XYZ file of C-alpha atoms in Angstrom:
741
model
C -73.942 -23.551 -113.757
C -75.093 -25.790 -110.898
C -78.450 -23.996 -110.545
C -79.204 -24.481 -114.280
C -78.616 -28.208 -114.034
C -80.984 -28.436 -111.061
C -83.657 -26.542 -113.046
C -83.354 -28.931 -115.986
C -83.686 -31.955 -113.722
C -86.807 -30.597 -112.047
C -88.456 -29.616 -115.353
C -87.916 -32.911 -117.136
C -87.873 -35.469 -114.335
C -91.244 -37.008 -115.459
C -90.707 -36.750 -119.243
C -90.794 -40.177 -120.814
C -87.728 -39.426 -122.866
C -85.050 -36.994 -121.733
C -84.145 -34.268 -124.162
C -80.508 -34.857 -123.471
C -79.085 -38.367 -123.270
C -76.505 -38.693 -120.504
C -73.173 -40.069 -121.573
C -71.765 -43.009 -119.717
C -69.293 -41.529 -117.210
C -66.773 -43.364 -115.120
C -65.569 -41.322 -112.148
C -61.843 -40.749 -111.953
C -59.897 -42.027 -109.004
C -58.813 -39.128 -106.740
C -55.298 -37.952 -107.391
C -52.870 -38.462 -104.518
C -51.713 -35.235 -102.902
C -48.352 -33.960 -104.132
C -45.349 -35.096 -102.174
C -44.248 -32.583 -99.552
C -41.212 -30.546 -100.550
C -37.865 -31.617 -99.220
C -36.010 -29.156 -97.014
C -32.795 -27.785 -98.470
C -29.534 -29.257 -97.289
C -26.654 -26.854 -96.767
C -23.118 -28.103 -97.331
C -21.434 -29.862 -94.434
C -17.942 -28.756 -93.510
C -17.119 -30.682 -90.339
C -14.958 -28.922 -87.775
C -13.659 -30.643 -84.656
C -13.669 -29.127 -81.163
C -12.628 -30.362 -77.748
C -12.805 -29.087 -74.176
C -12.628 -30.655 -70.717
C -11.813 -34.048 -72.258
C -14.895 -34.017 -74.490
C -14.674 -33.867 -78.289
C -17.414 -33.091 -80.778
C -17.862 -32.291 -84.443
C -19.875 -29.423 -85.875
C -20.658 -29.684 -89.620
C -22.223 -26.206 -89.762
C -19.778 -24.041 -87.824
C -18.886 -22.351 -91.121
C -22.218 -20.486 -90.907
C -20.825 -18.304 -88.136
C -17.740 -17.201 -90.093
C -19.047 -13.721 -90.813
C -15.733 -12.509 -92.232
C -15.478 -15.401 -94.696
C -16.965 -14.052 -97.934
C -17.248 -17.504 -99.519
C -19.059 -18.882 -96.483
C -21.451 -15.935 -96.463
C -22.205 -16.425 -100.178
C -23.059 -20.051 -99.436
C -25.231 -18.831 -96.571
C -27.088 -16.412 -98.862
C -27.808 -19.200 -101.363
C -28.969 -21.496 -98.617
C -31.301 -18.886 -97.089
C -32.867 -18.282 -100.512
C -33.533 -22.018 -100.731
C -35.094 -21.896 -97.269
C -37.385 -19.059 -98.338
C -38.597 -21.065 -101.339
C -39.044 -24.131 -99.165
C -41.188 -22.193 -96.713
C -43.330 -20.816 -99.511
C -43.940 -24.344 -100.775
C -44.725 -25.771 -97.336
C -47.131 -22.934 -96.501
C -48.672 -22.580 -99.968
C -51.998 -24.125 -98.936
C -52.410 -21.533 -96.153
C -52.107 -18.388 -98.275
C -55.787 -17.451 -97.885
C -55.597 -17.979 -94.125
C -52.412 -15.905 -93.910
C -54.056 -13.092 -95.855
C -57.118 -13.175 -93.614
C -55.028 -13.129 -90.433
C -52.900 -10.251 -91.714
C -56.040 -8.269 -92.520
C -57.494 -8.894 -89.064
C -54.311 -7.938 -87.268
C -53.777 -4.819 -89.378
C -57.263 -3.591 -88.483
C -56.291 -3.627 -84.801
C -53.012 -1.825 -85.231
C -52.882 1.243 -83.017
C -52.179 4.322 -85.140
C -51.280 6.725 -82.360
C -50.301 10.086 -83.794
C -48.369 10.921 -80.645
C -47.036 9.548 -77.419
C -48.975 10.946 -74.450
C -47.371 14.310 -73.530
C -45.170 14.147 -70.449
C -45.175 17.177 -68.147
C -41.803 18.418 -66.908
C -41.714 21.889 -65.446
C -43.444 24.350 -67.817
C -43.193 22.007 -70.805
C -45.065 19.050 -72.266
C -42.693 16.692 -74.118
C -43.854 14.118 -76.672
C -43.005 12.312 -79.888
C -45.422 12.427 -82.799
C -45.678 11.065 -86.308
C -45.114 13.183 -89.411
C -47.436 12.439 -92.309
C -45.676 10.527 -95.062
C -42.427 10.175 -93.128
C -40.813 7.075 -91.677
C -39.564 8.425 -88.350
C -41.199 10.515 -85.596
C -40.371 14.020 -84.374
C -39.513 14.950 -80.775
C -41.494 18.035 -79.764
C -42.557 20.115 -76.810
C -45.130 22.809 -76.088
C -45.850 25.064 -73.119
C -48.336 23.494 -70.722
C -49.903 26.894 -70.051
C -51.032 27.152 -73.692
C -51.998 23.514 -74.143
C -55.657 23.555 -73.081
C -56.623 25.972 -75.853
C -55.829 23.342 -78.480
C -57.559 20.321 -76.934
C -60.200 19.104 -79.366
C -63.541 18.019 -77.872
C -64.737 16.510 -81.114
C -65.925 12.906 -81.037
C -64.632 10.277 -81.605
C -60.964 11.370 -81.415
C -60.505 13.671 -78.458
C -56.977 14.968 -78.111
C -54.589 17.697 -79.061
C -55.333 19.451 -82.357
C -51.938 19.240 -84.035
C -52.995 21.225 -87.085
C -54.065 24.376 -85.270
C -51.628 23.803 -82.409
C -48.508 23.914 -84.567
C -47.847 27.529 -83.673
C -47.200 26.649 -80.011
C -45.213 23.516 -80.833
C -41.420 23.473 -80.848
C -39.690 20.747 -82.847
C -36.666 19.576 -80.920
C -35.367 16.706 -83.034
C -36.526 15.358 -86.398
C -35.423 11.747 -86.618
C -35.968 11.794 -90.383
C -33.141 14.333 -90.608
C -31.054 12.194 -88.262
C -31.572 9.291 -90.659
C -29.976 11.399 -93.393
C -26.958 11.966 -91.104
C -26.580 8.241 -90.444
C -27.004 6.632 -93.846
C -30.794 6.405 -94.021
C -31.235 4.709 -90.654
C -32.286 6.317 -87.345
C -32.073 4.445 -84.063
C -31.759 6.345 -80.790
C -30.600 4.679 -77.575
C -30.325 7.578 -75.093
C -32.096 10.938 -74.911
C -31.819 13.391 -72.003
C -33.044 16.981 -71.773
C -30.920 19.176 -69.492
C -32.523 20.278 -66.191
C -32.690 23.889 -67.444
C -34.494 22.670 -70.625
C -31.786 24.311 -72.768
C -30.018 21.301 -74.283
C -30.830 17.837 -75.579
C -28.136 15.139 -75.368
C -28.790 11.986 -77.366
C -27.021 9.016 -78.949
C -27.724 7.674 -82.442
C -26.599 4.354 -83.846
C -23.924 4.593 -86.527
C -24.458 1.351 -88.431
C -21.345 1.787 -90.561
C -19.138 1.798 -87.460
C -21.389 -0.261 -85.163
C -21.469 2.162 -82.240
C -23.595 4.926 -80.736
C -22.540 8.510 -81.390
C -23.221 11.320 -78.892
C -24.620 14.661 -80.030
C -25.900 17.705 -78.118
C -28.479 20.065 -79.569
C -29.158 23.628 -78.425
C -32.951 23.779 -78.109
C -33.065 27.579 -78.145
C -31.552 27.743 -81.609
C -32.177 24.210 -82.939
C -28.502 23.731 -83.811
C -25.946 21.063 -82.982
C -23.299 22.039 -80.454
C -19.692 21.673 -81.540
C -19.007 19.707 -78.357
C -19.386 17.372 -76.676
C -19.342 14.899 -79.532
C -18.105 11.389 -78.846
C -18.223 7.866 -80.258
C -19.070 4.569 -78.527
C -21.149 6.271 -75.797
C -23.148 4.008 -73.466
C -24.386 6.384 -70.698
C -25.026 10.095 -70.181
C -25.971 12.283 -67.184
C -26.387 16.054 -66.829
C -24.640 18.040 -64.104
C -24.188 21.665 -63.060
C -27.800 22.490 -64.031
C -27.144 21.658 -67.664
C -23.741 23.312 -68.041
C -21.855 19.992 -67.854
C -22.506 16.587 -69.388
C -20.963 13.385 -68.065
C -20.744 10.428 -70.422
C -19.315 6.897 -70.486
C -17.585 5.376 -73.522
C -16.915 1.746 -74.345
C -13.785 0.070 -75.652
C -13.743 -1.899 -78.896
C -15.211 -4.904 -77.056
C -18.201 -2.721 -76.055
C -17.193 -2.672 -72.371
C -18.071 0.681 -70.712
C -14.817 1.707 -69.063
C -14.162 5.475 -69.257
C -16.070 8.375 -67.701
C -15.678 11.895 -69.112
C -16.966 15.334 -68.150
C -17.607 17.944 -70.846
C -18.416 21.602 -70.230
C -21.069 22.490 -72.819
C -19.984 25.414 -74.971
C -16.380 25.281 -73.753
C -13.417 24.914 -76.085
C -11.455 22.905 -73.521
C -10.938 19.170 -73.925
C -13.283 16.820 -72.121
C -11.882 15.706 -68.764
C -11.340 12.033 -67.940
C -12.845 11.344 -64.500
C -12.475 7.556 -64.345
C -10.875 4.755 -66.317
C -11.107 1.132 -65.239
C -8.606 -1.098 -67.068
C -9.930 -4.369 -65.609
C -11.516 -6.416 -68.384
C -14.407 -7.645 -66.221
C -15.440 -4.266 -64.737
C -18.279 -2.234 -66.254
C -19.053 1.445 -65.574
C -22.522 2.967 -65.480
C -23.821 6.427 -64.478
C -27.145 8.162 -63.787
C -28.270 11.367 -62.124
C -30.524 11.405 -59.086
C -34.015 12.678 -59.800
C -33.367 15.996 -58.099
C -30.187 16.485 -60.213
C -28.080 17.094 -57.102
C -25.811 14.067 -57.600
C -24.512 11.761 -60.303
C -24.058 8.156 -59.212
C -21.250 6.052 -60.707
C -21.763 2.290 -60.560
C -18.859 -0.071 -61.206
C -19.643 -3.758 -61.200
C -18.160 -7.125 -62.095
C -18.926 -10.716 -61.203
C -17.106 -10.275 -57.891
C -17.968 -6.752 -56.732
C -20.371 -3.813 -56.927
C -19.502 -0.233 -55.947
C -21.381 3.061 -55.990
C -19.631 6.435 -56.051
C -21.253 9.840 -55.666
C -20.369 12.984 -57.653
C -21.644 16.391 -56.577
C -23.541 17.577 -59.658
C -22.895 21.242 -58.759
C -19.136 20.613 -58.977
C -18.535 17.488 -61.094
C -14.752 17.932 -61.036
C -14.555 17.788 -57.225
C -14.017 14.038 -57.143
C -15.990 10.895 -56.367
C -17.016 9.568 -52.954
C -17.541 5.845 -52.331
C -20.928 5.429 -50.612
C -21.573 1.682 -50.897
C -19.921 -1.578 -51.960
C -20.384 -5.329 -51.691
C -18.462 -8.426 -52.731
C -20.692 -9.677 -55.520
C -22.561 -8.370 -58.534
C -25.978 -7.165 -57.412
C -28.650 -4.770 -58.542
C -28.336 -1.405 -56.793
C -29.631 2.095 -57.467
C -29.213 5.233 -55.350
C -31.639 8.158 -55.029
C -31.427 11.348 -52.983
C -34.189 13.051 -51.023
C -33.749 15.999 -48.669
C -30.373 15.070 -47.209
C -30.788 11.276 -47.295
C -29.466 8.731 -49.756
C -31.832 5.859 -50.524
C -30.420 2.571 -51.821
C -32.704 0.031 -53.505
C -30.856 -3.277 -53.775
C -30.973 -7.052 -53.512
C -27.529 -7.416 -51.880
C -26.977 -9.857 -49.041
C -27.826 -8.686 -45.519
C -25.127 -9.314 -42.916
C -23.626 -11.982 -45.154
C -26.949 -13.771 -45.671
C -28.473 -13.853 -49.175
C -31.905 -12.302 -49.593
C -34.633 -13.277 -52.005
C -36.026 -9.835 -52.854
C -35.147 -6.168 -53.097
C -35.265 -3.880 -50.086
C -34.794 -0.165 -49.381
C -32.001 1.349 -47.258
C -31.221 4.939 -46.316
C -28.286 6.906 -44.951
C -27.523 10.607 -44.408
C -25.510 12.172 -47.225
C -22.861 13.766 -44.985
C -21.047 10.947 -43.123
C -17.602 9.930 -44.319
C -17.271 6.424 -45.790
C -15.871 5.070 -42.517
C -18.849 6.390 -40.527
C -21.596 5.688 -43.056
C -24.349 3.400 -41.819
C -27.265 2.186 -43.886
C -30.549 1.383 -42.134
C -33.575 -0.522 -43.391
C -36.563 1.620 -44.302
C -39.114 -1.192 -44.132
C -39.275 -4.107 -41.733
C -39.020 -7.543 -43.352
C -42.393 -8.805 -44.496
C -42.597 -12.072 -46.434
C -46.200 -11.346 -47.362
C -45.508 -7.956 -48.979
C -42.647 -7.755 -51.474
C -41.378 -4.399 -52.760
C -40.751 -4.816 -56.497
C -39.829 -1.217 -57.394
C -39.769 2.335 -56.009
C -39.933 5.849 -57.458
C -39.350 9.186 -55.742
C -40.846 12.644 -56.056
C -40.234 15.586 -53.766
C -43.387 14.869 -51.772
C -44.103 11.149 -52.177
C -42.563 7.713 -52.467
C -44.335 5.391 -54.909
C -44.058 1.649 -54.286
C -44.879 -1.242 -56.584
C -45.544 -4.173 -54.256
C -46.590 -7.787 -54.667
C -48.658 -10.037 -52.431
C -48.206 -13.562 -53.776
C -49.158 -13.085 -57.457
C -51.116 -9.861 -56.960
C -49.414 -6.590 -57.930
C -50.368 -3.355 -56.156
C -49.392 0.298 -56.427
C -49.264 2.584 -53.396
C -47.710 5.822 -52.185
C -46.520 7.220 -48.851
C -45.754 10.817 -47.950
C -42.191 12.138 -47.733
C -40.035 12.871 -45.859
C -40.134 9.671 -43.813
C -39.757 9.955 -40.037
C -36.108 9.703 -38.994
C -34.561 8.099 -35.923
C -37.325 5.487 -35.571
C -35.688 2.519 -37.253
C -37.546 0.488 -39.852
C -41.286 0.669 -40.489
C -44.053 -1.686 -41.407
C -45.669 -0.260 -44.514
C -49.071 0.090 -42.831
C -47.506 2.401 -40.218
C -46.900 4.978 -42.956
C -50.591 4.977 -43.977
C -50.056 4.011 -47.625
C -52.596 5.098 -50.188
C -53.307 2.201 -52.558
C -54.180 3.330 -56.039
C -56.969 1.695 -58.069
C -55.990 -1.036 -60.522
C -57.937 -3.344 -62.843
C -58.097 -7.092 -62.289
C -55.464 -9.529 -63.533
C -52.562 -7.040 -63.487
C -49.312 -8.846 -64.336
C -46.909 -5.902 -64.514
C -46.663 -2.259 -63.437
C -43.955 -0.226 -65.165
C -42.954 3.266 -63.982
C -42.768 5.963 -66.643
C -39.873 8.441 -67.035
C -41.364 10.728 -64.342
C -38.767 13.470 -64.883
C -40.687 16.121 -62.944
C -39.328 15.600 -59.441
C -41.393 18.480 -58.040
C -44.712 17.094 -59.299
C -46.896 14.783 -57.224
C -48.223 13.177 -60.422
C -46.462 10.043 -61.639
C -47.024 8.006 -64.775
C -47.234 4.205 -64.881
C -48.085 1.625 -67.533
C -50.522 -1.020 -66.299
C -50.355 -4.369 -68.118
C -52.777 -7.287 -68.087
C -53.340 -10.354 -70.306
C -56.968 -9.250 -70.822
C -56.557 -5.493 -71.270
C -54.570 -3.325 -73.703
C -51.771 -1.486 -71.910
C -53.065 1.568 -70.039
C -50.764 4.576 -69.572
C -52.035 6.145 -66.353
C -51.230 9.372 -64.513
C -51.672 9.051 -60.752
C -51.797 12.072 -58.456
C -50.096 10.688 -55.350
C -51.375 13.548 -53.190
C -55.066 12.743 -53.585
C -55.296 9.355 -55.307
C -56.948 10.663 -58.469
C -56.011 8.996 -61.707
C -56.422 9.466 -65.411
C -55.791 7.120 -68.338
C -53.842 9.201 -70.825
C -53.474 6.559 -73.522
C -55.043 3.185 -74.187
C -56.410 1.428 -77.226
C -60.077 0.470 -77.053
C -60.548 -2.880 -78.782
C -64.277 -3.001 -78.213
C -64.389 -0.617 -81.176
C -61.236 -1.647 -82.969
C -61.157 1.162 -85.533
C -61.555 3.989 -83.020
C -58.360 5.675 -81.891
C -58.132 7.831 -78.795
C -55.110 10.101 -78.480
C -55.346 11.066 -74.832
C -57.794 10.391 -72.017
C -59.843 7.246 -72.534
C -61.111 7.244 -68.954
C -60.827 9.335 -65.837
C -61.649 8.745 -62.194
C -63.226 12.145 -61.900
C -65.246 12.286 -65.110
C -68.031 9.773 -64.665
C -70.658 12.239 -63.615
C -69.858 15.079 -65.966
C -69.455 15.792 -69.646
C -65.819 15.319 -70.639
C -63.825 15.415 -73.875
C -63.988 11.664 -74.465
C -64.980 9.706 -77.512
C -68.348 7.995 -77.765
C -66.601 4.682 -77.199
C -65.241 5.799 -73.850
C -68.576 7.279 -72.776
C -70.179 3.899 -73.425
C -67.544 2.160 -71.327
C -67.925 4.610 -68.472
C -71.683 4.115 -68.536
C -71.025 0.384 -68.202
C -68.718 1.082 -65.246
C -65.703 -0.218 -67.145
C -63.255 2.703 -67.008
C -60.287 0.454 -67.775
C -61.476 -0.703 -71.206
C -60.602 -4.254 -70.201
C -61.930 -7.296 -72.017
C -62.853 -9.554 -69.093
C -66.426 -9.857 -70.365
C -65.110 -11.636 -73.452
C -61.831 -13.217 -72.365
C -61.047 -15.154 -69.225
C -57.767 -15.264 -67.305
C -57.131 -18.163 -64.907
C -54.191 -18.948 -62.623
C -52.853 -22.445 -61.919
C -50.054 -23.896 -59.812
C -48.159 -26.684 -61.558
C -45.921 -29.049 -59.550
C -42.402 -29.517 -60.959
C -39.513 -31.214 -59.135
C -40.618 -30.089 -55.679
C -41.604 -26.527 -56.624
C -44.846 -24.971 -57.830
C -44.705 -23.179 -61.188
C -47.237 -20.375 -61.803
C -49.217 -20.922 -65.004
C -51.557 -18.296 -66.477
C -54.043 -19.084 -69.229
C -56.111 -16.705 -71.364
C -59.082 -17.835 -73.451
C -62.288 -16.695 -75.115
C -65.293 -17.173 -72.856
C -67.453 -17.941 -75.904
C -65.138 -19.919 -78.219
C -63.129 -22.156 -75.920
C -64.136 -25.829 -75.863
C -62.853 -28.300 -73.300
C -60.322 -30.757 -74.712
C -60.785 -29.306 -78.210
C -58.761 -26.109 -78.013
C -55.375 -25.616 -79.646
C -52.887 -23.896 -77.373
C -49.807 -21.666 -77.435
C -47.463 -21.892 -74.429
C -45.142 -18.909 -73.874
C -41.990 -19.099 -71.766
C -38.753 -17.197 -71.190
C -37.079 -18.113 -67.897
C -33.868 -16.091 -68.041
C -32.077 -13.038 -66.609
C -34.598 -12.787 -63.778
C -36.959 -11.000 -66.171
C -40.693 -11.019 -65.552
C -42.473 -12.986 -68.274
C -44.241 -10.603 -70.638
C -47.944 -11.426 -70.300
C -49.306 -8.209 -71.763
C -52.346 -8.220 -74.022
C -51.281 -8.541 -77.659
C -53.655 -7.491 -80.409
C -52.419 -10.181 -82.779
C -53.379 -12.929 -80.315
C -57.031 -11.896 -80.512
C -57.218 -13.715 -83.854
C -56.194 -16.928 -82.093
C -58.420 -16.414 -79.054
C -61.447 -15.783 -81.265
C -60.773 -19.112 -82.998
C -60.837 -20.998 -79.720
C -57.133 -21.022 -78.916
C -55.814 -20.991 -75.365
C -52.796 -18.751 -74.694
C -50.730 -19.943 -71.729
C -47.802 -18.350 -69.879
C -45.367 -20.459 -67.840
C -43.380 -18.524 -65.195
C -40.548 -21.072 -65.099
C -37.472 -20.869 -62.893
C -34.824 -18.530 -64.219
C -37.364 -15.759 -64.742
C -38.387 -12.923 -62.445
C -41.236 -11.887 -60.218
C -40.733 -14.551 -57.547
C -37.444 -13.654 -55.901
C -33.732 -14.138 -56.510
C -33.768 -17.831 -55.640
C -36.337 -18.446 -58.362
C -33.960 -16.785 -60.792
C -30.824 -18.546 -59.539
C -32.526 -21.954 -59.667
C -32.740 -21.528 -63.436
C -29.198 -20.249 -64.048
C -26.011 -21.919 -65.277
C -25.982 -25.611 -64.351
C -29.572 -25.220 -63.081
C -30.880 -24.145 -66.501
C -32.315 -27.634 -66.910
C -34.850 -26.684 -64.195
C -36.348 -24.065 -66.516
C -36.795 -26.675 -69.224
C -38.370 -29.197 -66.850
C -40.773 -26.548 -65.544
C -41.838 -25.700 -69.077
C -42.419 -29.360 -69.949
C -44.479 -29.864 -66.764
C -46.666 -26.884 -67.704
C -47.115 -28.266 -71.213
C -48.169 -31.678 -69.863
C -50.483 -29.996 -67.349
C -52.345 -28.239 -70.161
C -52.854 -31.500 -72.041
C -53.549 -33.755 -69.043
C -56.187 -31.367 -67.675
C -57.827 -31.022 -71.108
C -57.180 -27.297 -71.236
C -55.459 -27.891 -74.580
C -56.234 -30.769 -76.906
C -53.526 -33.372 -77.260
C -51.519 -32.906 -80.449
C -52.555 -29.236 -80.677
C -50.022 -27.607 -78.362
C -47.478 -25.126 -79.691
C -44.454 -23.555 -78.003
C -43.561 -19.861 -78.132
C -40.359 -18.150 -77.068
C -38.003 -15.396 -78.110
C -34.271 -14.967 -77.499
C -33.473 -16.999 -74.357
C -37.075 -18.219 -74.443
C -36.283 -19.775 -77.807
C -33.638 -21.886 -76.070
C -36.231 -22.942 -73.480
C -38.836 -24.023 -76.042
C -36.375 -25.718 -78.412
C -34.763 -27.683 -75.560
C -38.225 -28.810 -74.413
C -39.018 -29.968 -77.958
C -35.787 -31.963 -78.054
C -36.762 -33.647 -74.782
C -40.432 -34.269 -75.656
C -40.909 -33.965 -79.434
C -44.335 -35.675 -79.354
C -45.680 -33.144 -76.860
C -45.551 -30.171 -79.221
C -47.220 -29.690 -82.576
C -45.464 -26.471 -83.617
C -43.180 -23.755 -82.326
C -42.782 -20.007 -82.758
C -39.165 -19.049 -82.069
C -38.146 -15.427 -82.510
C -34.391 -14.691 -82.758
C -33.790 -17.759 -80.583
C -30.596 -18.468 -78.651
C -30.063 -22.060 -79.772
C -26.331 -22.697 -79.696
C -25.069 -21.660 -76.239
C -21.974 -23.864 -76.373
C -20.402 -22.233 -79.429
C -21.808 -18.788 -78.693
C -20.247 -18.654 -75.230
C -17.022 -20.357 -76.303
C -16.485 -18.333 -79.471
C -18.614 -15.179 -79.199
C -19.170 -13.233 -82.417
C -20.576 -10.287 -80.444
C -19.112 -9.155 -77.118
C -20.798 -10.793 -74.139
C -21.178 -9.378 -70.627
C -20.757 -11.061 -67.238
C -24.542 -11.184 -67.050
C -24.669 -13.521 -70.066
C -22.137 -15.934 -68.569
C -23.819 -15.799 -65.163
C -27.063 -16.745 -66.866
C -25.979 -19.638 -69.092
C -22.671 -20.688 -67.593
C -18.929 -20.342 -68.036
C -17.533 -22.812 -70.594
C -14.289 -22.866 -68.592
C -16.176 -24.319 -65.612
C -16.520 -28.107 -66.038
C -19.932 -28.345 -64.365
C -21.327 -25.416 -66.358
C -19.914 -26.792 -69.600
C -21.401 -30.258 -69.100
C -24.796 -28.779 -68.210
C -24.635 -26.518 -71.259
C -23.887 -29.437 -73.553
C -26.788 -31.363 -72.033
C -29.460 -28.708 -72.629
C -28.130 -26.977 -75.770
C -30.848 -27.273 -78.464
C -28.345 -27.317 -81.313
C -26.338 -30.157 -79.773
C -29.266 -32.388 -78.795
C -31.573 -32.763 -81.797
C -32.730 -36.363 -81.868
C -32.330 -37.809 -85.340
C -35.229 -39.746 -86.807
C -37.884 -38.247 -84.525
C -40.724 -36.104 -85.797
C -41.461 -32.683 -84.408
C -45.012 -33.408 -83.261
C -47.441 -35.756 -84.978
C -47.993 -34.771 -88.567
C -51.165 -36.613 -89.554
C -53.588 -33.808 -88.695
C -53.474 -30.021 -88.728
C -51.034 -27.550 -90.185
C -47.317 -28.002 -90.430
C -45.653 -24.802 -89.254
C -42.063 -23.831 -89.969
C -40.352 -21.345 -87.730
C -37.269 -19.172 -87.784
C -34.512 -21.047 -86.013
C -31.196 -19.769 -87.287
C -28.222 -22.090 -86.713
C -30.425 -25.128 -86.116
C -29.638 -28.139 -88.322
C -31.936 -27.373 -91.256
C -32.978 -30.909 -92.179
C -33.856 -32.111 -88.686
C -37.550 -31.185 -88.436
C -36.722 -27.524 -87.761
C -37.230 -25.181 -90.675
C -36.025 -21.638 -91.219
C -38.030 -18.827 -92.752
């Protein structure tokens, strides 16, 4: 009605006597905003604990009593109260939430299929079934594939409708869900080298273990054996006639190795049983299927045994051991064993992985391992992958990742090499690559290998590289420049720029602009910084919109992990585009404890040194604010799992530094979790966060534990401006400025 009132005013503004007399009106005083809701308060049931002369009280330990039905009923009531509390706190953001959900949903990648993977005569892939919850594992003959490639724009790819007659369904996970109570989760899946059988493990949620099944792909039926429960590893032998598998005990420790002859009525044969409670067993086959390697490891030792895959019952041969737990993997190539490890050299610890080799034949007493590459501090080998004709190497120079290949076999009898002496062929990569992940690459006889290339300013690109000639082809990548266009296979190719190819219009536009990688560097920037922290320099990466970012006015989200030596995940995320386009800065702190910068970087953030990770994260947060990259009072923390511990501990130390936090399944109570584990823990977990039985580890744990160090009476960030966010922090004290959703 506002426009009618304006019209009346204009029409009668000079009339000596208004047609309508205005009533005397006294404006009302503005109503005060409603009081914020109070967080729910769960019941306190104090329990006392003591260790190493220190005593403490935990009023919420009852929450972890999963077998106490009364406690769990109280927990259910409390969580319902938390849900209502969150709804009340976030009620004024419902329109914003709806808008963000709509934006993010529009960018969701609806890939009908994984990119087909060539292995021998077959192309293997998983694809969606219309109207069904779970995918289907399929294969089709590569020789018949080209006939069913659609050249229609804008969705070039395999024509599933007309191509169904050459497709073979191997495993329908919707049917597996019916076998396992409506839920289908697969952990392992291995096709036999003769392409006859599929061995796989499905999670049995009623019994809380993984169950092994073998399917005959010729007939589509389940084999009567092997079938086993609590299976953690599988490996084919004897060209698919035998399957080796490892089972766990009731504490989920892999400890027994069996061999089963497929199709035989005889009982499976026990090859190895390790009764020691701290020893774990793991197996894998070499890529040429000539050997099965058996790894046994604990906190004090690592051993590798070799089984002849042609005769798996002939025994195991020890080929390597060391007196500590290290990463080690063995491959075989034309009579040589190759060992990729980070074990100490001649008793001296090393900071990075290196590659060794030794002839297969020598007896254990005569076996000698020699370095393949000469030490080079400037060029770090991060990972390797073998084919029959080439060795692929993922290397790093400072913060720059590269991908190269050298021809096999390597010269023998010449000692170690500098990489340049082998004339490596470096494969093309986009800018700002932060991770290169090898694909399955089952086809040992093929010179083509698949890798996933990740960058903070580019959707993940699944790329096939031909190591023999350097040609490459992107087989799957989302193109966000046209968010609603989906490309099944082939969004860019190194050999297609000058010719008509079966690409969508979107990809043709990108190629014309000489942007075959579909990256977003024109719109989003990616900068690297070095942040000083306690005598070290912490790498900090920031991502921002080139058009929306404003100096000292941008809100920021700082991501950190810093555990298990894992490389911080800095991949492009579609959901973050909504923040970037609103002027946010996304930052990634590679704190100590994480990976990508050597073993020492990892060890300096372990056990009693975990406090270093937290200090690094705080220094990065202050750097963002002090250098006006992020506006003061607009910085948020972001971490998941062990990263949740990092962020929450930083908030406890500097509550005024952070405005909000996003914590996904965070690890917030290390003291109680490691002292009284609900789920079985491995030596890796204790090596990472500390042994409660060790006094120094225990004291450090108590000092950094988020749950044990919430400062009462302090606010989580300054509340006078901006949104108040509540995040999922299970087992945090609910009424101490942390909220659960």
